[in-house]
Coordinates of C-alpha atoms in Angstrom, one line a residue:
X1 CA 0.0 0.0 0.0
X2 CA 1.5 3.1 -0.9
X3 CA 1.6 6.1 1.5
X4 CA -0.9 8.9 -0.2
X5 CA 0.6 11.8 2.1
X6 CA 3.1 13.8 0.4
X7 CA 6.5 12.4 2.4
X8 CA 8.7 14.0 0.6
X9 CA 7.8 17.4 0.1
X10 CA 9.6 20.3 2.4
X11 CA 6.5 21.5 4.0
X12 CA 5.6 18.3 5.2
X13 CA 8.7 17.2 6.7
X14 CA 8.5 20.5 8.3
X15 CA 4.8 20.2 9.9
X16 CA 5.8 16.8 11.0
X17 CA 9.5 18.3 12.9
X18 CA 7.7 20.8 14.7
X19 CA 4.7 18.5 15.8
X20 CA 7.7 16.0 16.9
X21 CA 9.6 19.2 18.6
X22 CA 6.2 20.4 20.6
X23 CA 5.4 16.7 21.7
X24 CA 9.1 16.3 23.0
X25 CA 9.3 19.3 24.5
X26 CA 5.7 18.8 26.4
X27 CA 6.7 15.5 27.4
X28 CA 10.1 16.9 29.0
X29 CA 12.2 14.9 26.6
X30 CA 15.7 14.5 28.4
X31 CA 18.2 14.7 25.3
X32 CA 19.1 17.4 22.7
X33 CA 16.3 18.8 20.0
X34 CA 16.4 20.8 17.8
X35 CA 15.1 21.7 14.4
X36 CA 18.3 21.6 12.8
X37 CA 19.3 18.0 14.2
X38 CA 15.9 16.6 12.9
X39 CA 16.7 17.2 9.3
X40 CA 19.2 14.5 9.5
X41 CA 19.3 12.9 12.8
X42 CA 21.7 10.4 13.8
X43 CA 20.9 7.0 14.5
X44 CA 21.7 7.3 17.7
X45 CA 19.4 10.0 18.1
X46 CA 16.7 8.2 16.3
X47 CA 17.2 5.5 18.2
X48 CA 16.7 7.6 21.7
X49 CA 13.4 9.4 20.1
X50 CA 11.4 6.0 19.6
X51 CA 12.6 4.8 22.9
X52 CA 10.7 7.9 24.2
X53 CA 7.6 7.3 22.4
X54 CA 7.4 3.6 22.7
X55 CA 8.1 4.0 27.0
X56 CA 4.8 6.5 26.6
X57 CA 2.5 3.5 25.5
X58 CA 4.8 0.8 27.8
X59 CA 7.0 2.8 30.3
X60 CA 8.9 -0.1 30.7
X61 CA 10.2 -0.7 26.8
X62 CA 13.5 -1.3 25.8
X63 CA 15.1 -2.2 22.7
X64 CA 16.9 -5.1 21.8
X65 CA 20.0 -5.7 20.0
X66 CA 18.3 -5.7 17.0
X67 CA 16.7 -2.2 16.3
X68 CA 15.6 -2.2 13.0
X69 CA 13.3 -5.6 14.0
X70 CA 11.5 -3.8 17.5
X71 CA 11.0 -0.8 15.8
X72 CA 9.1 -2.7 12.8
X73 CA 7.3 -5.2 15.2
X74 CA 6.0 -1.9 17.4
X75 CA 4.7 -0.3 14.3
X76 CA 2.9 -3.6 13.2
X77 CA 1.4 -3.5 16.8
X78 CA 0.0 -0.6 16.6
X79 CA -1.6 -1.4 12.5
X80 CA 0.7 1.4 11.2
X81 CA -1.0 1.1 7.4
X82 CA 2.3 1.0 5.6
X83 CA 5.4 -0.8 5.7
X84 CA 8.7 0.4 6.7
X85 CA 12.1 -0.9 5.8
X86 CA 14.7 -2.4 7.6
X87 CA 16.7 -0.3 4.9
X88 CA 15.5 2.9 6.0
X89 CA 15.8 1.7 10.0
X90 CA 19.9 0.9 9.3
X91 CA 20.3 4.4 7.2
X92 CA 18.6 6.4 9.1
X93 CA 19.7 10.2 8.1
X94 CA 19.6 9.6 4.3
X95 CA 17.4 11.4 2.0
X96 CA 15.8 8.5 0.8
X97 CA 15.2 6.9 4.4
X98 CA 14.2 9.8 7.1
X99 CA 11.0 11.4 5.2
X100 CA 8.8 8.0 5.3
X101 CA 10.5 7.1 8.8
X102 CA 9.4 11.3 9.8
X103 CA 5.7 10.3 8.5
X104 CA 5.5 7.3 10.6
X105 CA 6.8 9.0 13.8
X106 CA 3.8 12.0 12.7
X107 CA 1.5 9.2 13.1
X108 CA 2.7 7.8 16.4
X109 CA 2.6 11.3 17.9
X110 CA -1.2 11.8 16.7
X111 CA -2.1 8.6 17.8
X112 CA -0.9 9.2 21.5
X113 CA -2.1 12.5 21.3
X114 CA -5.5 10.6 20.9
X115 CA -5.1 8.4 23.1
X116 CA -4.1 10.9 26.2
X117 CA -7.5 13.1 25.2
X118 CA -9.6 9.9 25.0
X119 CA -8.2 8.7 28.9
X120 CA -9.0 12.0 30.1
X121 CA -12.4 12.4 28.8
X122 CA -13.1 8.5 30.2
X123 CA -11.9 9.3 33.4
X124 CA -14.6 12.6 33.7
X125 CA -17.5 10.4 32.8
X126 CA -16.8 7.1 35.0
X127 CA -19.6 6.1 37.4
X128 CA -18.0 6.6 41.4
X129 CA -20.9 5.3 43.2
X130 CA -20.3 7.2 46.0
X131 CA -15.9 7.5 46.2
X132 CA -16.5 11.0 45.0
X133 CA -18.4 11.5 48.0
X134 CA -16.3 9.9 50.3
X135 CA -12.5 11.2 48.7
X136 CA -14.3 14.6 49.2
X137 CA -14.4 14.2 53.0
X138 CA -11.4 12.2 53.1
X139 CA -9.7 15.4 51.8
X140 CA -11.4 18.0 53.8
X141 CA -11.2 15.6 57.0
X142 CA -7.4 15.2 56.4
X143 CA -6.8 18.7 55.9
X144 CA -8.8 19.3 59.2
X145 CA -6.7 16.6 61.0
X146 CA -3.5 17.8 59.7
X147 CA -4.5 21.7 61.0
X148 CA -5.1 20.5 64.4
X149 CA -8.6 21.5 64.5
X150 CA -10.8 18.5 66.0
X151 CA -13.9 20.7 66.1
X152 CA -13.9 20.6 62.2
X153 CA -12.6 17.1 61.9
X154 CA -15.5 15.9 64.5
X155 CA -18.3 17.8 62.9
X156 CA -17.3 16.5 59.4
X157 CA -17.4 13.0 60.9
X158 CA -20.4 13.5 61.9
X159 CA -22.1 14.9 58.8
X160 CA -20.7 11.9 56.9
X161 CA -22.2 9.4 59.8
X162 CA -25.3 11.4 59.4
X163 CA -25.2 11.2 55.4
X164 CA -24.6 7.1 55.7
X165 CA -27.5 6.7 58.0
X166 CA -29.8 8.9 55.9
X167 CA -28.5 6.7 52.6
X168 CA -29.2 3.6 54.9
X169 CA -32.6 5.2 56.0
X170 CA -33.7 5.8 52.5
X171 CA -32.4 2.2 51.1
X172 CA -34.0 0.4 54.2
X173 CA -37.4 2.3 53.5
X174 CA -36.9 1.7 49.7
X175 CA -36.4 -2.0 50.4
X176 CA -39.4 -1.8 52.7
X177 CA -41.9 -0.3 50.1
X178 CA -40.3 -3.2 47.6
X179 CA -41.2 -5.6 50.4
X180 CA -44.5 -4.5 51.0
X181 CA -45.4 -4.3 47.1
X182 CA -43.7 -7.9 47.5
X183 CA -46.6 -8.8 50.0
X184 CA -49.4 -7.4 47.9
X185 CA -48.6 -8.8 45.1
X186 CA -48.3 -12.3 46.8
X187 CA -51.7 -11.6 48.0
X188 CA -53.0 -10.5 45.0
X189 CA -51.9 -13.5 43.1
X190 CA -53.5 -15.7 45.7
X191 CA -56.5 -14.1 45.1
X192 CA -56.3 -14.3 41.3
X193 CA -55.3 -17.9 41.4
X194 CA -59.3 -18.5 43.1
X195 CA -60.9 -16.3 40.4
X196 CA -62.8 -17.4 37.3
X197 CA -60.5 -15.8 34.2
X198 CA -57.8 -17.9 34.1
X199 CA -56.0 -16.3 30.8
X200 CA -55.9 -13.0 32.1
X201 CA -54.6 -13.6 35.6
X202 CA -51.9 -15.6 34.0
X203 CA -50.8 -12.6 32.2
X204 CA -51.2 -10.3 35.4
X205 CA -48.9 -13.2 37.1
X206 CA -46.4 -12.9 34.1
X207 CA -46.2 -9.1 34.7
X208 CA -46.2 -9.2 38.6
X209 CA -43.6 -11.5 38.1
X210 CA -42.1 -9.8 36.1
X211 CA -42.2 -6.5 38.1
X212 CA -41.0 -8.8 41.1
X213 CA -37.6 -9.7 40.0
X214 CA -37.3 -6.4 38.8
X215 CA -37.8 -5.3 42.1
X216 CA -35.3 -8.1 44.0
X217 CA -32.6 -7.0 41.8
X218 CA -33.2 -3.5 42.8
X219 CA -33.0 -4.6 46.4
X220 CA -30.0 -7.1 45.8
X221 CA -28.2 -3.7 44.4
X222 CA -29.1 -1.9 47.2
X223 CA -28.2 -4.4 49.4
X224 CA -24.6 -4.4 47.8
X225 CA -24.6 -0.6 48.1
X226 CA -25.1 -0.9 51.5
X227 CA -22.5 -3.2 52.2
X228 CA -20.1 -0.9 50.2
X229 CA -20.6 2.0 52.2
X230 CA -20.5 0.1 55.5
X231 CA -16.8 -1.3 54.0
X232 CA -16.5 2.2 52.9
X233 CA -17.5 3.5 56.1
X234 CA -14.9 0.9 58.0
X235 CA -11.9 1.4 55.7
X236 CA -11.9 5.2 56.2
X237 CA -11.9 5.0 59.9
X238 CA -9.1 2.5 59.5
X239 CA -7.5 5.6 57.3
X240 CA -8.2 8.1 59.7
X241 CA -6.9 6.1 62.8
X242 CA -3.6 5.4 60.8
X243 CA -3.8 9.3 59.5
X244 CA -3.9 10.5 63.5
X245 CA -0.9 8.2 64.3
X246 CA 0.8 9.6 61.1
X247 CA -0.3 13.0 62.6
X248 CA 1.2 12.5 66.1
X249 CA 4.1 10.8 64.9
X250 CA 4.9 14.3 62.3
X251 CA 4.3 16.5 65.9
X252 CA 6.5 14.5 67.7
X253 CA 9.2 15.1 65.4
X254 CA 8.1 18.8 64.8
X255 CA 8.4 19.4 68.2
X256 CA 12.2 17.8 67.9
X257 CA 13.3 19.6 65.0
X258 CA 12.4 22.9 67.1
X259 CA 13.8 21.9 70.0
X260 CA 17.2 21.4 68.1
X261 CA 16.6 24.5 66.1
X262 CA 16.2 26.4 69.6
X263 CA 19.0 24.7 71.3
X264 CA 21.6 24.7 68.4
X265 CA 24.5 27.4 68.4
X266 CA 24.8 29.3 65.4
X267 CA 26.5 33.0 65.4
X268 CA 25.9 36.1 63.2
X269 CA 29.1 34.8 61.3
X270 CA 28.5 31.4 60.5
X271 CA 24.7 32.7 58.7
X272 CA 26.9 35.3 56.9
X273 CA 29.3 32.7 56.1
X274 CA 26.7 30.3 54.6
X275 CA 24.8 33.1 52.3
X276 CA 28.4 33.6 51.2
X277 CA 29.0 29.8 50.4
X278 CA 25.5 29.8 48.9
X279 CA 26.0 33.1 46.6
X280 CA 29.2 31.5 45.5
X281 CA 27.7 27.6 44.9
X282 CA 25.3 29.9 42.8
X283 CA 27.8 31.5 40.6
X284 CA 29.6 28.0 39.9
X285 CA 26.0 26.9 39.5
X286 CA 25.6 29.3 36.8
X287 CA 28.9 29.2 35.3
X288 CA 28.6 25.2 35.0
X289 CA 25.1 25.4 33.4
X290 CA 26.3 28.6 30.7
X291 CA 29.6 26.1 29.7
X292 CA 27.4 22.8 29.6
X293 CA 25.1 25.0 27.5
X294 CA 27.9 26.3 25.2
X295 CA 29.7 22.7 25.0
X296 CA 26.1 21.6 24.0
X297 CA 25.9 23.8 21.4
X298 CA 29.4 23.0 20.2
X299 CA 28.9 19.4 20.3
X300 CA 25.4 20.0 18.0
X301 CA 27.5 22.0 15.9
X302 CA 30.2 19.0 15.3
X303 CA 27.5 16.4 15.0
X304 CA 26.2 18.5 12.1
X305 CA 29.5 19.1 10.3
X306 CA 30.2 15.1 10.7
X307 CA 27.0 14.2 9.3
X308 CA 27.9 16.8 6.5
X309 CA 31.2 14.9 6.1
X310 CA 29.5 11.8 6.2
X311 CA 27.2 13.0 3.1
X312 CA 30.7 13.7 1.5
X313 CA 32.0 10.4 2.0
X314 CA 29.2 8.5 1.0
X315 CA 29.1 10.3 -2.5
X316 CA 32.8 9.9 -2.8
X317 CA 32.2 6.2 -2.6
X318 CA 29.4 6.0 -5.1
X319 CA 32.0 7.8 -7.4
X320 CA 34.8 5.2 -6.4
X321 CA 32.6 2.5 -7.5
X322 CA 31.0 4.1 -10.4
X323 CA 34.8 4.1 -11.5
X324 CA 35.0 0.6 -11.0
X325 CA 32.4 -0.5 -12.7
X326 CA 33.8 1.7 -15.8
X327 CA 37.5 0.1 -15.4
X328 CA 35.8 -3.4 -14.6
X329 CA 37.3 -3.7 -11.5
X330 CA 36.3 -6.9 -10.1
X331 CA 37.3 -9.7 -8.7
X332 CA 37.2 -11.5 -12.4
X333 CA 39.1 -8.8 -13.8
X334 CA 40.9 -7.5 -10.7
X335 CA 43.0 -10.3 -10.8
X336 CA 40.5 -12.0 -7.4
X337 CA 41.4 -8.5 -5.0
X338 CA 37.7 -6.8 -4.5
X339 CA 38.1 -3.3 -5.0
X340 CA 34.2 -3.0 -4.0
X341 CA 33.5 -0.4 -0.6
X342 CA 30.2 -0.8 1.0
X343 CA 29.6 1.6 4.2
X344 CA 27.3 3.2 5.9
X345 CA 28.5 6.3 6.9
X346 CA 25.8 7.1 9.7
X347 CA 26.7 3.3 11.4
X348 CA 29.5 1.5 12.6
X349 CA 31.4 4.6 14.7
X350 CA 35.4 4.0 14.3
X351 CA 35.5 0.7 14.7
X352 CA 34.4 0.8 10.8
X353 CA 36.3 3.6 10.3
X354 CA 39.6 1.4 11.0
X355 CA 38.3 -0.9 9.4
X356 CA 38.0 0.9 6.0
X357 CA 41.4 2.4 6.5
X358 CA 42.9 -1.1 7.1
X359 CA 41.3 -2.1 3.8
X360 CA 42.2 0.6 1.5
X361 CA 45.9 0.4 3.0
X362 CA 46.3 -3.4 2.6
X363 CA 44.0 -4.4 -0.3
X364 CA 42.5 -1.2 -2.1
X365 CA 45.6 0.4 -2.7
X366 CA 47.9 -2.1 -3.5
X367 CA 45.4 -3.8 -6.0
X368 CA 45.3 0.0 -7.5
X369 CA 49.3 0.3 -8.0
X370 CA 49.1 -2.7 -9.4
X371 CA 46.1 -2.7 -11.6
X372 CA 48.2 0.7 -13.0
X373 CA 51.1 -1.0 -13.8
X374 CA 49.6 -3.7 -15.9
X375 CA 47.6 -0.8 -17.2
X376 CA 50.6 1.2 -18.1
X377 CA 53.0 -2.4 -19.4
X378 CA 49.9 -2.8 -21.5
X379 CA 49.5 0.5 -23.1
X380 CA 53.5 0.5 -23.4
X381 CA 53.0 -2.8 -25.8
X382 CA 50.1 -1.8 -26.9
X383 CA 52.0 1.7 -28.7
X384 CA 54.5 -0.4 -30.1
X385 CA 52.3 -2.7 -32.1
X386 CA 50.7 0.5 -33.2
X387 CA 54.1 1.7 -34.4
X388 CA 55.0 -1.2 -36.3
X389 CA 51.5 -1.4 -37.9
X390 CA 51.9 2.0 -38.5
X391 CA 55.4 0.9 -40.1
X392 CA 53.7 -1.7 -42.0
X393 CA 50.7 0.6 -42.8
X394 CA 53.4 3.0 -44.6
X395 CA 55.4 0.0 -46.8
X396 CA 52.3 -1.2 -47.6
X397 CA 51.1 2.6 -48.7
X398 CA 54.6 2.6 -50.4
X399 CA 54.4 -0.2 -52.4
X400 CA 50.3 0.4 -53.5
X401 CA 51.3 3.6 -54.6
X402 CA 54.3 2.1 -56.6
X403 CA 51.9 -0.7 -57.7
X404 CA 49.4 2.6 -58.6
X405 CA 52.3 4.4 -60.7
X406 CA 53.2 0.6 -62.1
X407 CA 49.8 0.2 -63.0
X408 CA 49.6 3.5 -64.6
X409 CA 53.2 3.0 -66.1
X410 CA 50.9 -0.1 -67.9
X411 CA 47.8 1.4 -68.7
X412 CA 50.0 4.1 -70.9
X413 CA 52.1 1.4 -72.5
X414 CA 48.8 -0.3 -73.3
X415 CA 46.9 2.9 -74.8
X416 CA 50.3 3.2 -76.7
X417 CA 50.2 -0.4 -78.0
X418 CA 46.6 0.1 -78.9
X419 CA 47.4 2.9 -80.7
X420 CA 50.4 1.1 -82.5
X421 CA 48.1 -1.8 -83.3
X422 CA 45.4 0.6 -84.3
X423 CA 47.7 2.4 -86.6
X424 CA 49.4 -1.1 -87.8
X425 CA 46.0 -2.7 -88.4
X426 CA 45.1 0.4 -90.3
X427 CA 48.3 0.4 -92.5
X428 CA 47.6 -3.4 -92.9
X429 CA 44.0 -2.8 -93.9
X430 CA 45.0 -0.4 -96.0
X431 CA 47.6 -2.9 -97.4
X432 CA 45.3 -5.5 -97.7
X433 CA 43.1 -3.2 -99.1
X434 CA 45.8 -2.3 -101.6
X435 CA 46.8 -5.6 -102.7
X436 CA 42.9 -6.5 -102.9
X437 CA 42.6 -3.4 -105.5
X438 CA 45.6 -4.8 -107.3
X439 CA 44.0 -8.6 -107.2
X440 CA 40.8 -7.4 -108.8
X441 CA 42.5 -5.6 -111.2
X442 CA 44.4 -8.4 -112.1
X443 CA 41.0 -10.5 -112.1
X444 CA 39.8 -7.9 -114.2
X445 CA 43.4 -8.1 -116.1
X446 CA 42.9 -11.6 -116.5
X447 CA 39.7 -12.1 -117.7
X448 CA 40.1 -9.4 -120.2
X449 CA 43.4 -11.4 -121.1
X450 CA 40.9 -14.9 -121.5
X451 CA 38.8 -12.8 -123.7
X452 CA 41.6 -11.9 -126.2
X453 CA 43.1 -15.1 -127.5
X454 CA 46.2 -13.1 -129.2
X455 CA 47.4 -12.6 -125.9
X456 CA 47.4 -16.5 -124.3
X457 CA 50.7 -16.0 -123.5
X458 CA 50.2 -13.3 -121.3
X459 CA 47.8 -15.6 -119.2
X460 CA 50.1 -17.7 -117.1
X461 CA 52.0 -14.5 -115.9
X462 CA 48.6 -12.9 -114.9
X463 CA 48.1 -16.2 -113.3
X464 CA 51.2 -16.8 -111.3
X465 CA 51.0 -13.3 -110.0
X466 CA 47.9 -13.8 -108.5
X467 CA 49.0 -16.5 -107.0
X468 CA 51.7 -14.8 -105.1
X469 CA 49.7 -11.7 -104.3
X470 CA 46.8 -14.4 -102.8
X471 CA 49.7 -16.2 -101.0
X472 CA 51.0 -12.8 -99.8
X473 CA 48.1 -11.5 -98.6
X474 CA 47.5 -14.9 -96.6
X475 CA 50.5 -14.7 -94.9
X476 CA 50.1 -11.0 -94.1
X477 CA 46.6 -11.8 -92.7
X478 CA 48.1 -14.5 -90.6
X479 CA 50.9 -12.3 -89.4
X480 CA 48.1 -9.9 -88.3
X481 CA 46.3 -12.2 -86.7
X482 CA 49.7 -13.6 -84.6
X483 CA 50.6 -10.0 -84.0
X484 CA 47.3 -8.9 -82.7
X485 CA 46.7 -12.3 -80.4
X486 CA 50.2 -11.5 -79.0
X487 CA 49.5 -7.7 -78.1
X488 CA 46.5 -9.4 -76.4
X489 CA 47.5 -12.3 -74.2
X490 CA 50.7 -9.5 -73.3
X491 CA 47.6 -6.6 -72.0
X492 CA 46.1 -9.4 -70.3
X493 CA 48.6 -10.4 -68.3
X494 CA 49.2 -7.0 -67.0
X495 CA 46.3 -6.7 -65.9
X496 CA 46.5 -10.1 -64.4
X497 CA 49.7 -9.0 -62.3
X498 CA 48.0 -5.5 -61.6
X499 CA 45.1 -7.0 -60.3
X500 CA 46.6 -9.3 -58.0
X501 CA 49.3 -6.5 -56.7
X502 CA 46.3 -4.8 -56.0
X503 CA 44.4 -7.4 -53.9
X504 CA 47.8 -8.2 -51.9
X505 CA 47.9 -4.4 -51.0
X506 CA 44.4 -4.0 -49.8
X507 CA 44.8 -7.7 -47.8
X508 CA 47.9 -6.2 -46.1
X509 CA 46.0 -3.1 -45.3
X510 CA 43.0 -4.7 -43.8
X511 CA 45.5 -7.1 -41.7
X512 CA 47.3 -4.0 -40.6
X513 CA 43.9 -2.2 -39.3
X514 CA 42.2 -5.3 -37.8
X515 CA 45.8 -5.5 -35.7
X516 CA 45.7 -2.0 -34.8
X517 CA 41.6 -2.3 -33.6
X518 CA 43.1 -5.2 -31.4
X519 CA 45.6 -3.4 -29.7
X520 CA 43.3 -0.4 -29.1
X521 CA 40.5 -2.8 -28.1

């Protein structure tokens, strides 16, 4: 169940410290208060607080050895609606901790407020049956015995005898009316019991019964009544006889004390003497209380500045460990020392303070040294694998961009064998070209010779140079053809070698930056 009243805000706390600060202060609580100490009390303090509240319900309570357990068990007692816990009881002063603990002491306080007004209002309204009467005389009687004056004492006795026998009076003639009504009605039922309608006597029976165990109750309580103030009347003269011994005893020893103040010696010197030794016990009276005030104060003012230091500590160690978590400073990668600190800065006293001290001479700081020395051999190695892979990173830069300059070195020679083949193949086209001009012409040459039969002679010359120029041009073709498959398979190799230069340099760069990564990582 979650607490609806607003806990946390400033106002609130502050209603609840000055309701805690009047309660205390009517109750004449014995230890230091203030408004100051309740923003952040001790435990110690809290601890003293609770005691008070808890001894006004049981002024016998104390706690145990285990605080944080009583204080939760009292609450659950008393059906506090909402939990508190054993957290908040061991850190008392926190932020986190004191507004839901300052809410459930708010309540505490209200409900023995409550409880106080409801005693007093129970006590006004409670039936006496006759002690008021009686304590009344007892007090005026006493204070009549004590004064010495019988005459008053006597005449009050006797107004209270006279009141008991007039009480008696009045109950014995009530009890005789309720005995006479008793007798009549006894008659009367005998004389219904003889009559004719049956039904309706029966019911007059019924109600005269009835009204006669009303009535013997009424005389069975006046009976006791009577009894009671006979007791009553017997204890008090029991009181009185023991209050006149009481009262003779304090005048024998009145009448001592004066004889030994009349028969003592003391001179005009000795009374100035003792108002001197009293004016002085005084001063040292007042000069102890103003220091025990001002140490007081100073000793409020230190608590306050070691709680503050306290705060300081505690964030300082959430910072230590925030820091160790970054680093992963553990006992798996602390090489088994736990560099973890775990205090409570408002518990323990110096006894943990030594403690702590001990552990961050012997363990902490040692295990720090050393963690910075691996720390500082690893970045050392770590550098110089970045230098030789920056080394490596450079001859391998070196050598791409000679294998970029050889590569270019190759794409110009091959643009300039294209070009020579370009030009070659043109010259051979145009050869071939040429020499196919000159074959048809000899064709033509030829078949014009076939046509003239004068010239037959000139036939097998025609014929035998075509021959040649058809074997010529063959070869020339094939020449072309060798040339230009050469030029080819010579490119493609060169860009065989270029390409795998190329994939060597790029594999040797990505080796070089996956080892750098590492050594970074």
């Amino acid at each position: 169940m979650t607490d609806p009243r607003p806990i946390g805000e400033r106002n609130f706390m502050q209603m609840c410290i000055r309701l805690l600060i009047e309660f205390l202060s009517d109750r004449h609580y014995d230890h230091p208060l203030s408004q100051q100490l309740l923003y952040k009390p001790m435990k110690k303090d809290f601890v003293n607080i609770m005691q008070f509240l808890f001894r006004q319900l049981d002024p016998n309570f104390l706690f145990s050895t285990k605080i944080e357990e009583d204080v939760g068990n009292c609450f659950r007692t008393l059906k506090y609606p909402f939990p508190i816990s054993k957290t908040a009881l061991a850190a008392v002063g926190t932020l986190h901790s004191w507004p839901p603990l300052l809410a459930a002491i708010s309540w505490l306080i209200e409900l023995l407020t409550y409880d106080s007004i409801v005693q007093e209002e129970g006590g006004d309204d409670a039936d006496d049956n006759g002690d008021k009467e009686m304590f009344e005389y007892l007090t005026v009687a006493y204070k009549a015995f004590l004064s010495g004056n019988d005459d008053e004492y006597d005449l009050m006795t006797r107004k209270m005898e006279e009141s008991f026998d007039a009480q008696n009076r009045k109950i014995q003639q009530e009890t005789d009316v309720v005995q006479r009504e008793n007798d009549d009605l006894r008659r009367q039922i005998e004389e219904l019991e003889t009559g004719q309608s049956l039904p309706s006597l029966n019911n007059k029976k019924r109600d005269y019964t009835h009204d006669r165990d009303k009535l013997k109750a009424l005389v069975q309580k006046l009976e006791i009544n009577k009894e009671k103030y006979h007791d009553s009347i017997r204890m008090m003269e029991q009181k009185l006889a023991r209050a006149h011994h009481e009262y003779e005893a304090y005048q024998a020893k009145a009448a001592e004390l004066q004889h030994r103040i009349d028969t003592q010696e003391l001179s005009a010197d000795d009374l100035e003497r003792m108002q001197r030794e009293r004016a002085r016990l005084q001063e040292l009276l007042a000069t102890v209380d103003a220091r025990f005030k001002g140490i007081q104060a100073s000793h409020w003012q230190k608590e306050t500045a070691i709680s503050e230091q306290m705060d300081r500590v505690e964030e300082a160690v959430k910072e230590y460990m925030t820091l160790c978590r970054r680093l992963k400073l553990d006992e798996k990668h602390g090489s088994g020392i736990d560099f973890g600190i775990s205090i409570d800065a408002h518990s323990g006293g110096a006894q943990a303070a030594t403690a702590l001290m001990l552990h961050l001479k012997k363990t902490i700081v040692p295990g720090l040294q050393h963690f910075r020395r691996q720390r500082i051999e690893r970045l050392d190695r770590v550098l110089d694998r970045v230098v030789e892979a920056k080394v490596m990173t450079g001859q391998a830069t070196s050598e791409m961009n000679d294998a970029v300059e050889a590569a270019r070195g190759i794409d110009g020679q091959e643009r300039k064998l294209e070009e020579a083949i370009r030009k070659e193949q043109e010259a051979m086209d145009a050869a071939l070209e040429l020499k196919s001009r000159e074959i048809e012409e000899m064709e033509l040459e030829l078949e014009r010779l076939q046509n003239d039969d004068d010239v037959s002679t000139g036939v097998g010359k025609a014929e035998k140079l075509l021959r040649e120029a058809r074997a010529a041009y063959a070869e020339m073709t094939e020449q072309y053809e060798r040339e230009i498959d050469s030029r080819l398979r010579f490119i493609q190799h060169a860009i065989a070698m270029c390409i795998a230069f190329k994939e060597r340099v790029v594999s040797q760069l990505g080796d070089a930056e996956r080892a750098v990564r590492r050594m970074d990582e």
